[in-house]
PDB file of C-alpha atoms in Angstrom:
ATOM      1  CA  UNK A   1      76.706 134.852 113.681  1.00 68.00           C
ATOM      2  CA  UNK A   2      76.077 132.972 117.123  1.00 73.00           C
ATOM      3  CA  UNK A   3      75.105 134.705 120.155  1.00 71.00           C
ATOM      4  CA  UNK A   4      74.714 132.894 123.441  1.00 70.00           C
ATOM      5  CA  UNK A   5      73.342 134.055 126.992  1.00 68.00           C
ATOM      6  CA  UNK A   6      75.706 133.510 129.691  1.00 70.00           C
ATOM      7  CA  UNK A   7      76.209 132.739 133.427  1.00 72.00           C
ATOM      8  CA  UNK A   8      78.027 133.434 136.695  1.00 71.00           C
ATOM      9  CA  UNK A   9      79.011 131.169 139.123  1.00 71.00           C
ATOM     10  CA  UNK A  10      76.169 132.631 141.644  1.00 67.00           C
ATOM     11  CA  UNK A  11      73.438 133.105 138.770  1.00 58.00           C
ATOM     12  CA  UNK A  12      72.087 135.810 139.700  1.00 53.00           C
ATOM     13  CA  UNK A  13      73.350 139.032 137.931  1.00 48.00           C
ATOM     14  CA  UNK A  14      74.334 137.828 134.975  1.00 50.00           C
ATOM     15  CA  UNK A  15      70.371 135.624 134.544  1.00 52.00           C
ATOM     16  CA  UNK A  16      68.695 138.810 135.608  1.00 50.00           C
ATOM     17  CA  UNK A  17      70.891 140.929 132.395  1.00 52.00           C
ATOM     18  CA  UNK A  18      70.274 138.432 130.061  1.00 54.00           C
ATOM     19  CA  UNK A  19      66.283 138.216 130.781  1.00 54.00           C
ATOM     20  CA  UNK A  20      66.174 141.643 130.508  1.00 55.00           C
ATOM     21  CA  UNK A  21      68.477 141.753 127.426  1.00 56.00           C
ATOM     22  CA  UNK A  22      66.787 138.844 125.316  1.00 54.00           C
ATOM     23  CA  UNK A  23      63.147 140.282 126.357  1.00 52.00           C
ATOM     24  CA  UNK A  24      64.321 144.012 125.014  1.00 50.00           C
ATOM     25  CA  UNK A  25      66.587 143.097 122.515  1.00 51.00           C
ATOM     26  CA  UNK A  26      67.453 139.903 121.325  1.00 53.00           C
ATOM     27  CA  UNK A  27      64.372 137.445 121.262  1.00 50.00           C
ATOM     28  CA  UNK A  28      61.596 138.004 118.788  1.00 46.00           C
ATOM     29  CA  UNK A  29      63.692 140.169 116.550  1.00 46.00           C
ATOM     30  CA  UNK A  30      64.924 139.370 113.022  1.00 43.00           C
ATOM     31  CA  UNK A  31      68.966 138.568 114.417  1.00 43.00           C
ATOM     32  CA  UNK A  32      70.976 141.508 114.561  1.00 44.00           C
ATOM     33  CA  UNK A  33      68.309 143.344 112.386  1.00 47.00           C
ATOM     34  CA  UNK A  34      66.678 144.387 115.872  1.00 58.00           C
ATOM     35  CA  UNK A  35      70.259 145.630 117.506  1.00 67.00           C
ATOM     36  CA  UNK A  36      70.421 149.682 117.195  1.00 74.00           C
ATOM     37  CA  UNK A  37      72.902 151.939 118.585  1.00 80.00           C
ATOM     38  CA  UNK A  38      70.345 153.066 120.917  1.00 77.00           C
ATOM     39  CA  UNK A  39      70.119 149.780 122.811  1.00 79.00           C
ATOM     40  CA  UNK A  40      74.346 150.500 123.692  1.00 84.00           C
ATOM     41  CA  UNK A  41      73.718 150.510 127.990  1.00 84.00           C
ATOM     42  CA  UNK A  42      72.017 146.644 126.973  1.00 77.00           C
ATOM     43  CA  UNK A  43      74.328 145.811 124.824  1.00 79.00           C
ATOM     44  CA  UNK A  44      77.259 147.057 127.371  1.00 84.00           C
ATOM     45  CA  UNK A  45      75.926 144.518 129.898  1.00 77.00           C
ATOM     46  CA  UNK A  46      74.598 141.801 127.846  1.00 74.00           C
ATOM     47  CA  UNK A  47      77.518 141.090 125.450  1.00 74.00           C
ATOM     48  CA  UNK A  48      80.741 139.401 126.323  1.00 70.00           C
ATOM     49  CA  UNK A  49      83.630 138.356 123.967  1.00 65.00           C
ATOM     50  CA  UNK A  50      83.301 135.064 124.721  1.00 62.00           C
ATOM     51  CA  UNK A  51      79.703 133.207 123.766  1.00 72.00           C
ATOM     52  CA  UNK A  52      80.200 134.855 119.943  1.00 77.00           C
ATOM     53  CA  UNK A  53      80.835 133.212 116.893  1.00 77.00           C
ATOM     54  CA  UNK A  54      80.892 135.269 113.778  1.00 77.00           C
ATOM     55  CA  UNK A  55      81.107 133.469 109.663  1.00 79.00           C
ATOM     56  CA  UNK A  56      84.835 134.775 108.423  1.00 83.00           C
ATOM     57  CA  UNK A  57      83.664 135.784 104.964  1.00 84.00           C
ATOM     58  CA  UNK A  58      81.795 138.636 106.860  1.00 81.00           C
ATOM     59  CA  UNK A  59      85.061 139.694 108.782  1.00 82.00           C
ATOM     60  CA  UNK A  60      86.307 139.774 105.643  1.00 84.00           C
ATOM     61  CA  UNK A  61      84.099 141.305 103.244  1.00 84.00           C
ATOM     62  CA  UNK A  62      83.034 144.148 106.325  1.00 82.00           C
ATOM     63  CA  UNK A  63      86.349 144.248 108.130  1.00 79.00           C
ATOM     64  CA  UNK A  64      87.344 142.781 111.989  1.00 82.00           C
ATOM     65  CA  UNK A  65      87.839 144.387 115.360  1.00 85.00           C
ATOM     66  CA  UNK A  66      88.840 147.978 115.629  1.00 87.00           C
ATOM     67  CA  UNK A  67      92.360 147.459 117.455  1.00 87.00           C
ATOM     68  CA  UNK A  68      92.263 151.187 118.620  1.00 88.00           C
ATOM     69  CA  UNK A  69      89.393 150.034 120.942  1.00 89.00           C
ATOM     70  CA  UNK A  70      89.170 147.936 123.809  1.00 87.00           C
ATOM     71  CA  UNK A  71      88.390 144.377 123.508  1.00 86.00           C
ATOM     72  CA  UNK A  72      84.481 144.911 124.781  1.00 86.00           C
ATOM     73  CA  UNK A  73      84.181 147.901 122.782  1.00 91.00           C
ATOM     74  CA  UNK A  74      85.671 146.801 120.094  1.00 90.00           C
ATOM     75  CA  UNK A  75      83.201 143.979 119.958  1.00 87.00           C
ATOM     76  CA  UNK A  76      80.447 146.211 120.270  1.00 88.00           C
ATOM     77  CA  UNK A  77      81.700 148.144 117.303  1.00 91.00           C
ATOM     78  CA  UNK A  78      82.115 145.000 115.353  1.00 88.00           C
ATOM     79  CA  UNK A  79      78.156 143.898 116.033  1.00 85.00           C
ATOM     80  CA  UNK A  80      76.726 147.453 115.552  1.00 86.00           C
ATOM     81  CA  UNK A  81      78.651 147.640 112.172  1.00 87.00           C
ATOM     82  CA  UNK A  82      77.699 144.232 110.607  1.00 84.00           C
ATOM     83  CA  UNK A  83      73.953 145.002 112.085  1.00 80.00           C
ATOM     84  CA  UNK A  84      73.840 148.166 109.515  1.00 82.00           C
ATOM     85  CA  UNK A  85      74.738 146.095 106.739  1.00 83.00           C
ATOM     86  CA  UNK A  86      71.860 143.467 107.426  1.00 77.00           C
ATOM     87  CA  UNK A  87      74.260 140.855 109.030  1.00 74.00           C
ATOM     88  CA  UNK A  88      71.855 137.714 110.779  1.00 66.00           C
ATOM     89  CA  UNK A  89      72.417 136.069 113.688  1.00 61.00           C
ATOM     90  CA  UNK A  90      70.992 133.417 115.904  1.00 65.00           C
ATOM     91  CA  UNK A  91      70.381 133.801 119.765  1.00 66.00           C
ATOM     92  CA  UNK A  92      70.905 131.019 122.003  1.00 69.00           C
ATOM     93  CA  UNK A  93      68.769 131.398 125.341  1.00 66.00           C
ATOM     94  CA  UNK A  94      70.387 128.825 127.162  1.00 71.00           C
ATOM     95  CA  UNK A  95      73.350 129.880 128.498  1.00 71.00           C
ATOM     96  CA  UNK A  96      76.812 128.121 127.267  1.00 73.00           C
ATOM     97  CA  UNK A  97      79.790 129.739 128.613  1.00 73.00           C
ATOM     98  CA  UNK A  98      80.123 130.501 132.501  1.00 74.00           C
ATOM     99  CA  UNK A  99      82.123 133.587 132.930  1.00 73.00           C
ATOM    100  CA  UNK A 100      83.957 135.296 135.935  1.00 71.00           C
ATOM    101  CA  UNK A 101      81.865 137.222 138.272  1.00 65.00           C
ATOM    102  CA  UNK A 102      81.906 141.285 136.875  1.00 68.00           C
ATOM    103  CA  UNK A 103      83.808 143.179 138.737  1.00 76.00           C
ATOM    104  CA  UNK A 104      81.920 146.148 140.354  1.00 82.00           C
ATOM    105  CA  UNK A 105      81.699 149.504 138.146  1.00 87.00           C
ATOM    106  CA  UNK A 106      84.086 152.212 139.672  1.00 92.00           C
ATOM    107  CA  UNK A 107      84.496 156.022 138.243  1.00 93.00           C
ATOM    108  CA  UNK A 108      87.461 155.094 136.302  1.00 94.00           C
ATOM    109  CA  UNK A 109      85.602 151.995 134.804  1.00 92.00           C
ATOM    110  CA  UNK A 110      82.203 154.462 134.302  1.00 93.00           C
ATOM    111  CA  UNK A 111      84.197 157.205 132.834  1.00 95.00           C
ATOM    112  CA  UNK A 112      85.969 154.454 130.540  1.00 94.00           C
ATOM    113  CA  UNK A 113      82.790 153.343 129.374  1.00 92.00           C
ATOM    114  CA  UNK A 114      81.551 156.945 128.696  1.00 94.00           C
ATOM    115  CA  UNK A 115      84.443 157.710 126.287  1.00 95.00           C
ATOM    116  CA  UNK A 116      84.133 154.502 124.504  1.00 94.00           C
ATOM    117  CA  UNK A 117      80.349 154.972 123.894  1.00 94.00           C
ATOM    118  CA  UNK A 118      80.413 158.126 122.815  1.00 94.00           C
ATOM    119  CA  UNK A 119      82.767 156.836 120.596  1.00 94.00           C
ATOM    120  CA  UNK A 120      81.180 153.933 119.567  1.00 94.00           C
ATOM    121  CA  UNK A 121      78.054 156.075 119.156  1.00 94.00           C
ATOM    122  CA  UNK A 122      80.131 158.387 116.351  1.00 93.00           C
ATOM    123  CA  UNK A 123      81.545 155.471 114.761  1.00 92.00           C
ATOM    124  CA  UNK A 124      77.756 153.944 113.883  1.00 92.00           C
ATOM    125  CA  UNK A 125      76.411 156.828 113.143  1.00 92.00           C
ATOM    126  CA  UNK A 126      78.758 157.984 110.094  1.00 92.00           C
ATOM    127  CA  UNK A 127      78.402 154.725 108.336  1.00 89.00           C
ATOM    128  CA  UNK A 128      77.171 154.901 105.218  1.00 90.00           C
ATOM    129  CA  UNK A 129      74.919 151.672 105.881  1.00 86.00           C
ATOM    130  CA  UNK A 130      73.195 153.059 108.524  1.00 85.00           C
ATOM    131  CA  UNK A 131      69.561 153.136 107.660  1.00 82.00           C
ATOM    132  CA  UNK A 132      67.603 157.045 107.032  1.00 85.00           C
ATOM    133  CA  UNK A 133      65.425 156.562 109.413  1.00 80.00           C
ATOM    134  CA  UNK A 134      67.637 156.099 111.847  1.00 81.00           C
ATOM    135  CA  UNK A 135      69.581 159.113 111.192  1.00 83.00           C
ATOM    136  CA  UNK A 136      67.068 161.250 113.598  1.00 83.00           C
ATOM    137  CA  UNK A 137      67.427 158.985 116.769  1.00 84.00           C
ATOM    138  CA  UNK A 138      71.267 159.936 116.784  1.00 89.00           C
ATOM    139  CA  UNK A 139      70.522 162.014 119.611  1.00 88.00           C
ATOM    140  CA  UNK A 140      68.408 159.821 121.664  1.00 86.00           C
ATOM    141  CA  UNK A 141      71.004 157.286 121.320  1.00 90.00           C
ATOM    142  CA  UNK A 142      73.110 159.639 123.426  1.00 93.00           C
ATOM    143  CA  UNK A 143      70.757 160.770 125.658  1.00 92.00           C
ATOM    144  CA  UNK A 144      69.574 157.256 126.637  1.00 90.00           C
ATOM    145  CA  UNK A 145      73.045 155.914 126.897  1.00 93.00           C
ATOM    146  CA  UNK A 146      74.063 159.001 129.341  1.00 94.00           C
ATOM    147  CA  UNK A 147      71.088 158.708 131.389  1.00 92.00           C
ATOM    148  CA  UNK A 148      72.006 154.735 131.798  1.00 92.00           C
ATOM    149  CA  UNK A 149      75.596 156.055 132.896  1.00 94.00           C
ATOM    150  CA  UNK A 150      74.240 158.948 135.429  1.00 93.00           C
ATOM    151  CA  UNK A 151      72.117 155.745 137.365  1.00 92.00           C
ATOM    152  CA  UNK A 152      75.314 153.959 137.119  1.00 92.00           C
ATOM    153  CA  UNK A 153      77.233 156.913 139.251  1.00 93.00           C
ATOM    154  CA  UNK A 154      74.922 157.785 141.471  1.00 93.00           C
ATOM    155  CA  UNK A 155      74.391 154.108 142.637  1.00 92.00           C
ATOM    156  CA  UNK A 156      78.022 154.836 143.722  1.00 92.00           C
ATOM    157  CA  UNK A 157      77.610 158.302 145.111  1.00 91.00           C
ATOM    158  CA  UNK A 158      80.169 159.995 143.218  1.00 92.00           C
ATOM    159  CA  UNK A 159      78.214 162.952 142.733  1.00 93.00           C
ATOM    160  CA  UNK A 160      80.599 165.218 140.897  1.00 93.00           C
ATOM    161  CA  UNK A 161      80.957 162.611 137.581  1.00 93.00           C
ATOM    162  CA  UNK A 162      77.464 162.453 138.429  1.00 93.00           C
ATOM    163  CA  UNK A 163      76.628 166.084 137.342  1.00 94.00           C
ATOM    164  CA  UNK A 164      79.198 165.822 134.668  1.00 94.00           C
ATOM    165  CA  UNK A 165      77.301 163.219 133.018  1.00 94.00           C
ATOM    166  CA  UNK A 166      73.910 165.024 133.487  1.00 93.00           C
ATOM    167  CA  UNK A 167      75.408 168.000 131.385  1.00 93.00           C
ATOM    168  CA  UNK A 168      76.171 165.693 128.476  1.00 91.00           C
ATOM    169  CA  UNK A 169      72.420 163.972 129.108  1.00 92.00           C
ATOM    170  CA  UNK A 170      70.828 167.889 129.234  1.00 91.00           C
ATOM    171  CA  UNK A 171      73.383 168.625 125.782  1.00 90.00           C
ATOM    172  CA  UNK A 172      71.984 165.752 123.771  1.00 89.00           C
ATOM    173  CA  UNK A 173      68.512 166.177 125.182  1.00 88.00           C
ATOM    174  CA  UNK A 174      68.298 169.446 123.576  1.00 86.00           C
ATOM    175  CA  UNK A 175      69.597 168.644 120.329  1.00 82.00           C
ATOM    176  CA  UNK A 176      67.137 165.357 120.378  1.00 76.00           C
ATOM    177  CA  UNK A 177      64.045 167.935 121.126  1.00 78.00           C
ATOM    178  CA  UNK A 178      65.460 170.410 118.421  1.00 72.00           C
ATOM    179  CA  UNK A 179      66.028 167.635 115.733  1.00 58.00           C
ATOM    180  CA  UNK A 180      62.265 166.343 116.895  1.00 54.00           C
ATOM    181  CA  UNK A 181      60.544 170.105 116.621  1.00 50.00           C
ATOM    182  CA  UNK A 182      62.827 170.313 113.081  1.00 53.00           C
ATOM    183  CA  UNK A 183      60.963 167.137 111.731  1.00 51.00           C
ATOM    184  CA  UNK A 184      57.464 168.384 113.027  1.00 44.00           C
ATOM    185  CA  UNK A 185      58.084 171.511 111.365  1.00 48.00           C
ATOM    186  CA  UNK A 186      59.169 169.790 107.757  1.00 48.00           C
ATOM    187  CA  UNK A 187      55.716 167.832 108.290  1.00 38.00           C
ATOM    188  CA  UNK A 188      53.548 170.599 108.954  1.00 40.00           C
ATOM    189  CA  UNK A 189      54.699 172.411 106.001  1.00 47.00           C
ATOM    190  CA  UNK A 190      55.100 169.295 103.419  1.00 44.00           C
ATOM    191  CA  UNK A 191      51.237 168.572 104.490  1.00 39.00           C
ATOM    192  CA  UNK A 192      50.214 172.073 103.880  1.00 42.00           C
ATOM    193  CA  UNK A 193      51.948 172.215 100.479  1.00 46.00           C
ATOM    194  CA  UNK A 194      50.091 169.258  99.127  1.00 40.00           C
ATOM    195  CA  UNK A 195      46.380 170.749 100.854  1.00 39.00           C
ATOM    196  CA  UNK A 196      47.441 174.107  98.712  1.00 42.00           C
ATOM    197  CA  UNK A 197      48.176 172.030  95.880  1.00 41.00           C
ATOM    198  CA  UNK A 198      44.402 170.495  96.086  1.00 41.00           C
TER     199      UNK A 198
END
């Protein structure tokens, strides 16, 4: 698979979310091997339908698009899906496709993008190909792509989505601290058992 940057006709938003994607994401990482489900509010920004190129035998062997989504979602299901099972890619920096300015995010468009996240979110995290050691971050996943969405409304001062969003942030925050005190626990007493066994 083929992955280019991208530009507007002004340059500047869409240079400053690819910098910021390639140095978080994209460059110095193994392909798709360094795109998690936790990078989603990145991903959400950075990837368009239109600089991608994916080999058919993998659409194939893995399955396509997800028609019940919408076409940017359903991208971002695609990539998320073929990065559990080990699929490659290669980055291009330099941008090759110029694309229409993005519109500006409105609470319809935010809400949207909620839904399909959390949905997107579900959908990676009950593959079977999804590594174990991932399986504990599920929560921080959510929490990081709800905090990304709260910023999002409150740069538009629609305070009551706002809060809405900060209840689903606060709801995955405390399963994320649970799931992390569960694992500290299970340490603690593995460790133990093996200094009783000495």
């Amino acid at each position: 698979m083929v992955l280019s940057a991208w530009q507007t006709p002004s340059g500047d938003r869409g240079d400053a979310i690819n910098i910021a994607a390639f140095n978080s994401v994209l460059q110095g990482r193994e392909g798709l091997h360094g795109v998690h489900a936790w990078m989603l509010p990145t991903l959400w920004q950075f990837i368009l339908t239109s600089p991608i190129l994916l080999r058919r035998s993998w659409l194939q062997r893995y399955g396509g698009f997800n028609p019940q989504l919408s076409q940017k979602a359903a991208t971002l299901d695609l990539l998320l899906n073929l990065s559990s099972r080990g699929a490659a890619a290669v980055c291009l920096e330099q941008p090759t496709v110029c694309c229409r300015e993005p519109q500006p995010y409105t609470p319809e468009t935010i809400v949207q993008m909620a839904q399909k996240s959390e949905q997107l979110l579900q959908n990676y995290f009950s593959r079977p190909t999804v590594k174990p050691w991932m399986r504990p971050l599920e929560s921080q996943a959510y929490t990081q792509t709800f905090l990304w969405l709260v910023r999002l409304m409150s740069d538009i001062g629609n305070e009551q989505q706002k809060a809405k969003f900060l209840d689903r942030y606060h709801s995955y925050l405390k399963r994320s601290l649970s799931i992390d005190t569960n694992d500290l626990d299970s340490i603690s007493k593995s460790r133990l058992g093996s200094a009783n066994l000495k």
